[in-house]
Coordinates of C-alpha atoms in Angstrom, one line a residue:
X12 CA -74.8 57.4 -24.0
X13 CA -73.5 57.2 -20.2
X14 CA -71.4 54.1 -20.8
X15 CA -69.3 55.9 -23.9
X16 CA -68.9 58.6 -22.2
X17 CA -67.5 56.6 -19.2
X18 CA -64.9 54.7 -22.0
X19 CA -64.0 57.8 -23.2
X20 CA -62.7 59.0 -19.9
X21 CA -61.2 56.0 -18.7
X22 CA -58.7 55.6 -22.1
X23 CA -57.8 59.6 -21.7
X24 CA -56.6 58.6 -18.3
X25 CA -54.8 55.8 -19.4
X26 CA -52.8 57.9 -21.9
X27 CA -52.1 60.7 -19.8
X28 CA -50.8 58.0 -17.1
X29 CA -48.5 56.8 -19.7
X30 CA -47.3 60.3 -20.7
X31 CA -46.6 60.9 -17.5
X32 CA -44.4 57.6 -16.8
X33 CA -42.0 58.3 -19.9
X34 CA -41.7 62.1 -19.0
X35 CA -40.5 60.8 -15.4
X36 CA -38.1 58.5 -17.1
X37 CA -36.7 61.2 -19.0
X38 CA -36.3 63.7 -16.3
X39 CA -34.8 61.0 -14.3
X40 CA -32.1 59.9 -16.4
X41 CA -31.0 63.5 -16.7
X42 CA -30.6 64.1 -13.5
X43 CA -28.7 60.4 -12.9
X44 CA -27.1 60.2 -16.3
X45 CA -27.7 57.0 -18.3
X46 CA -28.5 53.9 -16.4
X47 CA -25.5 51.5 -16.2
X48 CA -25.2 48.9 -18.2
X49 CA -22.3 46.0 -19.0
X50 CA -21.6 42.7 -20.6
X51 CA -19.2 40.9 -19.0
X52 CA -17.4 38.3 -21.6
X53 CA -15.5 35.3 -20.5
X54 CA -12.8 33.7 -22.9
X55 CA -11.7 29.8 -22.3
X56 CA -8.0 28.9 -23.0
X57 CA -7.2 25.0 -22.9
X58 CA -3.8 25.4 -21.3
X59 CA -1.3 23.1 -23.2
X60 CA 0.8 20.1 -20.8
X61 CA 4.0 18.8 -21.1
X62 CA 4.3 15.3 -19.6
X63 CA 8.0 13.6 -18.5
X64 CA 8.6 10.4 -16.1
X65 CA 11.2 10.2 -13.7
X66 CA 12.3 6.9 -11.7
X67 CA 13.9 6.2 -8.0
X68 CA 15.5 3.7 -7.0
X69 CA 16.5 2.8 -2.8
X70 CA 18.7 -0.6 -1.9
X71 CA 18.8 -1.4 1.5
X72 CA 19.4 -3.9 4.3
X73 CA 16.5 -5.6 5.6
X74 CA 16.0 -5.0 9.7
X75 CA 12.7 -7.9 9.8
X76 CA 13.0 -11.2 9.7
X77 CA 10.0 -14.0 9.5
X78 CA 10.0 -17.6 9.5
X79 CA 8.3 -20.6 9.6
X80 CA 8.7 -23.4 11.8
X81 CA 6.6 -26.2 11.7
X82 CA 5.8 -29.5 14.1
X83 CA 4.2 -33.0 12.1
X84 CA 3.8 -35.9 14.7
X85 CA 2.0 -39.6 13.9
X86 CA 0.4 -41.1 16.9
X87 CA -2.1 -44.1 17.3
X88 CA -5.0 -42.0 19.1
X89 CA -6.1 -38.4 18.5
X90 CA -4.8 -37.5 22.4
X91 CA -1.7 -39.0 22.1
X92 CA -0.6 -37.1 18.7
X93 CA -2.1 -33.9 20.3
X94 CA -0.5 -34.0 23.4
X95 CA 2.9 -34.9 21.7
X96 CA 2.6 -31.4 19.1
X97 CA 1.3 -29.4 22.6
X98 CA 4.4 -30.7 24.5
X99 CA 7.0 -29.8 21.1
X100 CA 5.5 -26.3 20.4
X101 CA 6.0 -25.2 24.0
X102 CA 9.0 -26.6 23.9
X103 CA 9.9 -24.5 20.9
X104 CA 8.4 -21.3 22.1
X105 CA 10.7 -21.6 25.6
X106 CA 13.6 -22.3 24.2
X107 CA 12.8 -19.0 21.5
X108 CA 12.3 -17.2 24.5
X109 CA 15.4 -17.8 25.7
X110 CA 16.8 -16.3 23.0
X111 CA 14.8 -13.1 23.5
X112 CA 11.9 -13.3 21.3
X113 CA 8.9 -12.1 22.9
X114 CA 5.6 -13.8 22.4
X115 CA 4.1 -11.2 20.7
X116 CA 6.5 -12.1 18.2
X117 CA 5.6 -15.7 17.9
X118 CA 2.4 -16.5 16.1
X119 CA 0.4 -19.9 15.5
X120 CA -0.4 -19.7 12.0
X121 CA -2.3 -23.3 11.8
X122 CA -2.9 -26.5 14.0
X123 CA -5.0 -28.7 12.0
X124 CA -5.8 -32.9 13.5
X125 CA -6.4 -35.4 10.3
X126 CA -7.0 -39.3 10.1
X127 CA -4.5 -41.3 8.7
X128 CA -6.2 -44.3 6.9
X129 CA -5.1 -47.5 5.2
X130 CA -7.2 -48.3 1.9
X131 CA -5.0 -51.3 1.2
X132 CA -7.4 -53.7 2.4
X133 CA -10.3 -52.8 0.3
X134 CA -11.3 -50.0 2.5
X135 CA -11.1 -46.9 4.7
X136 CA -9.4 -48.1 7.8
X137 CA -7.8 -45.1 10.6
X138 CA -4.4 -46.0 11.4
X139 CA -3.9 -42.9 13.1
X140 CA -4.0 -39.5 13.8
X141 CA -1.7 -36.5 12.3
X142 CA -1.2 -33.2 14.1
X143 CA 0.1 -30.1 12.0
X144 CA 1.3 -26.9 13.9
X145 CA 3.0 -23.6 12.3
X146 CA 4.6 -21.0 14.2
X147 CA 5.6 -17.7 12.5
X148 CA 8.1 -16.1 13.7
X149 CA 9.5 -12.4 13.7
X150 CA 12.8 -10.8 14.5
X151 CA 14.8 -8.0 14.2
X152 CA 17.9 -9.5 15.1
X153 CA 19.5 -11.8 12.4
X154 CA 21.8 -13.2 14.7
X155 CA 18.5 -14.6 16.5
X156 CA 17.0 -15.5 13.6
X157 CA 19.7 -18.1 12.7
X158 CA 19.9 -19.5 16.3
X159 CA 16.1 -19.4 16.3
X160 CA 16.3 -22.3 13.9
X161 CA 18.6 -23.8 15.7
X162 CA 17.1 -24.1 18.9
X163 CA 13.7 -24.7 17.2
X164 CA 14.9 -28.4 16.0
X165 CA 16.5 -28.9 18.7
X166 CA 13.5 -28.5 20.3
X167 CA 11.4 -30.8 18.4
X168 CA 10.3 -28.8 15.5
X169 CA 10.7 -30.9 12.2
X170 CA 9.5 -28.0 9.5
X171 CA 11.7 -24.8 8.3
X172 CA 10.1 -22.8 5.5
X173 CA 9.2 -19.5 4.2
X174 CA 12.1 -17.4 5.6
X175 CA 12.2 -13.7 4.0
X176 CA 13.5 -10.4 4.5
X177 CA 11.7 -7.6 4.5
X178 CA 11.7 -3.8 6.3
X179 CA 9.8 -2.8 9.6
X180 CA 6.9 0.0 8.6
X181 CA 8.9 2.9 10.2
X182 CA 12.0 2.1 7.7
X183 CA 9.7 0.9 4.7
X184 CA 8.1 4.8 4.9
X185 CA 11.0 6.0 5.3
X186 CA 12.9 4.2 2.0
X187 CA 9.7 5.0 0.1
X188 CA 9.8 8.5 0.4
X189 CA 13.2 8.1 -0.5
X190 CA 12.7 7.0 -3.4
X191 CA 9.3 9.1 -4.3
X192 CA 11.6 12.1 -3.9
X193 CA 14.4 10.5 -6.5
X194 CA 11.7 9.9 -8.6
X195 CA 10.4 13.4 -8.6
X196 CA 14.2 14.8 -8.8
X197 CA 14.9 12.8 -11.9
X198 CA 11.5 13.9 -13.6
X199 CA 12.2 17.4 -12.9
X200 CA 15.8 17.1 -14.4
X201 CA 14.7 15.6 -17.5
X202 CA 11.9 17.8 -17.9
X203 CA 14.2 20.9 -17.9
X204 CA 16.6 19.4 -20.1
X205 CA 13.9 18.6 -22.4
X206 CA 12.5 22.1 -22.3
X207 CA 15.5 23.5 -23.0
X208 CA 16.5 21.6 -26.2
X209 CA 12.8 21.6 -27.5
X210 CA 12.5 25.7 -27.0
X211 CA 9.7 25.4 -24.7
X212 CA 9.0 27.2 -21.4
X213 CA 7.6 25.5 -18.7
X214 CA 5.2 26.5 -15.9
X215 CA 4.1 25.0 -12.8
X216 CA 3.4 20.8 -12.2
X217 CA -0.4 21.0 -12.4
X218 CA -0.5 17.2 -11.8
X219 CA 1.6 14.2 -10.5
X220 CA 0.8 10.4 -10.8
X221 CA 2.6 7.9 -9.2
X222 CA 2.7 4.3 -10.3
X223 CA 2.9 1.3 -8.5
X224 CA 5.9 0.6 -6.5
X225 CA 8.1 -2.5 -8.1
X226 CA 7.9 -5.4 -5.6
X227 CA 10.9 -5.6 -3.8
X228 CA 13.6 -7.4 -5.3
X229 CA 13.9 -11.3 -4.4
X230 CA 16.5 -11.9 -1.8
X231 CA 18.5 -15.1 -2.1
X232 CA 19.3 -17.0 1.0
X233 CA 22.2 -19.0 2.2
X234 CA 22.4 -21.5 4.4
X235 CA 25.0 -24.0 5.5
X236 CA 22.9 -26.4 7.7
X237 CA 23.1 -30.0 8.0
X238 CA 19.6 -30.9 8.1
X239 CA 16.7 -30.9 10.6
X240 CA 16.7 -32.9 13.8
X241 CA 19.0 -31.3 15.8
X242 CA 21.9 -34.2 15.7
X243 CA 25.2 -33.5 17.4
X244 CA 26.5 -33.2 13.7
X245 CA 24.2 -30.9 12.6
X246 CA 26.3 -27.5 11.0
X247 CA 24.9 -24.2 12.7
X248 CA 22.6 -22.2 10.3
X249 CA 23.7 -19.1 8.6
X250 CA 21.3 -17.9 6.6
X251 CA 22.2 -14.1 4.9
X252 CA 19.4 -11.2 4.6
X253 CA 21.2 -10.0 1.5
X254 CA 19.1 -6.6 -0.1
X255 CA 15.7 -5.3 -0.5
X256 CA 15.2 -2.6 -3.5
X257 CA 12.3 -0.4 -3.9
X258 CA 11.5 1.3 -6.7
X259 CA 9.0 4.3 -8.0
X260 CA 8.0 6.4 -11.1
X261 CA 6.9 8.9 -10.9
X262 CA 4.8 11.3 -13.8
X263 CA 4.8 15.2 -14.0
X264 CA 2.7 17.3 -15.6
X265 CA 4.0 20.7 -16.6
X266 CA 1.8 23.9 -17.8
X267 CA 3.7 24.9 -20.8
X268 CA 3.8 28.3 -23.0

C-alpha cells in the first residue's frame, strides 16, 4: 500500500505545479499586456530595364612612329658575314643617334646566322653563311622618322618594312576616354528621345557594358623614295602619318516605370 500512496502524492504535486505555472502566466500578462508578436512580410518586384546603345567616335594624328630596318649580308665564313652585319648595325645605330634617337628607342628585334648550301651537285654543300639583323625603331618626331630611313641605308641597312602609326599611351587614354564619354552622351540622348516618344519614364542606369574598341583605322602611307642603297640619286623619303580613329559603344541600362 506505501508505493500507491507515494504515486498518489507525487501526480497531486505535479498538477498543482502546473496550476501554478498557467496562473503565473496569466497574472503576468496582465500586468505586461499581451506578449508582442509580428510577421514581417517581404514582397519581390522584378524591376523592368530599358536597354539603348550609343557609339563614339575620336580621329586623330598619330604622335609614334615605329619601323623596321633590316641588314642581310652573304659572306664565305660564319666570322666574316658576322662581323660585316656587326660593323652595318653600329653603323646604323650612330648615324640614328645623330639624328636624336636615343637607344632606348632602338631595339634588335632578331639576328639569326644560317648556312647557305648548294644542292646542285647531288648534295648538301655550304657555300656560305647569311646574317639577318632587325632593328625597330621608335619616334615621336616624323621629321626623324623619314630621315631615319634615310640615314639607315645610307648606312648599310638593306631592309625597310613594317612602318605604322600609332598614339603614345598617355594620348591613347586620353582619346579613349574621349570617345567612351561620346559614346555614353549619344546613349543617353537616344535613350531620352526614345522615352519620350514611347511614354515611358526612365530611372537610373543600373548597368553599363562596353564593347570592344574597333581597331584603329588603317593608315596609308606615302612615300616618294628611290629605292634602297643610299645612291647619290636616291629621292629623300616622305612617308605621311595620315589618321588614327578609335571608336566605342557603348550599352545602358535604364530602370524604367
Amino acid at each position: 500500500m506505501q508505493p500507491t500512496k507515494s504515486l498518489f502524492f507525487t501526480g497531486v504535486l505535479l498538477l498543482f505545479g502546473i496550476f501554478l505555472a498557467f496562473t503565473g502566466l496569466v497574472l503576468l500578462s496582465r500586468i505586461i499586456g499581451p506578449l508582442p508578436f509580428a510577421i514581417t512580410q517581404t514582397t519581390t518586384t522584378k524591376q523592368s530595364t530599358f536597354d539603348v546603345s550609343g557609339e563614339g567616335k575620336v580621329t586623330t594624328a598619330p604622335d609614334k612612329g615605329v619601323m623596321s630596318l633590316g641588314v642581310t649580308v652573304n659572306e664565305s665564313t660564319v666570322k666574316q658575314a658576322q662581323d660585316k652585319a656587326n660593323t652595318i648595325i653600329n653603323a646604323v645605330t650612330a648615324a640614328l643617334g645623330k639624328l636624336g634617337i636615343e637607344k632606348k628607342d632602338i631595339q634588335t628585334d632578331n639576328y639569326s646566322l644560317y648556312p647557305n648550301y648548294d644542292y646542285q651537285a647531288g648534295g648538301q654543300k655550304i657555300t656560305g653563311y647569311q646574317v639577318n639583323a632587325t632593328l625597330t625603331v621608335s619616334v615621336t618626331d616624323f621629321a626623324k622618322l623619314n630621315q631615319a630611313i634615310d640615314a639607315a641605308t645610307q648606312a648599310g641597312a638593306n631592309q625597310v618594312g613594317g612602318v605604322s602609326f600609332t598614339l603614345t599611351d598617355d594620348k591613347k587614354k586620353d582619346v579613349e576616354d574621349q570617345a567612351r564619354k561620346l559614346a555614353i552622351d549619344h546613349a543617353k540622348e537616344k535613350a531620352g528621345s526614345l522615352a519620350k516618344l514611347a511614354g515611358m519614364r526612365l530611372g537610373r542606369i543600373v548597368n553599363v557594358v562596353e564593347q570592344p574598341a574597333s581597331r584603329p583605322y588603317p593608315v596609308l602611307l606615302k612615300s616618294a623614295g628611290g629605292g634602297l642603297g643610299g645612291g647619290p640619286e636616291s629621292k629623300t623619303t616622305n612617308i605621311e602619318p595620315g589618321s588614327t580613329t578609335y571608336q566605342y559603344t557603348v550599352t545602358l541600362s535604364y530602370e524604367t516605370f
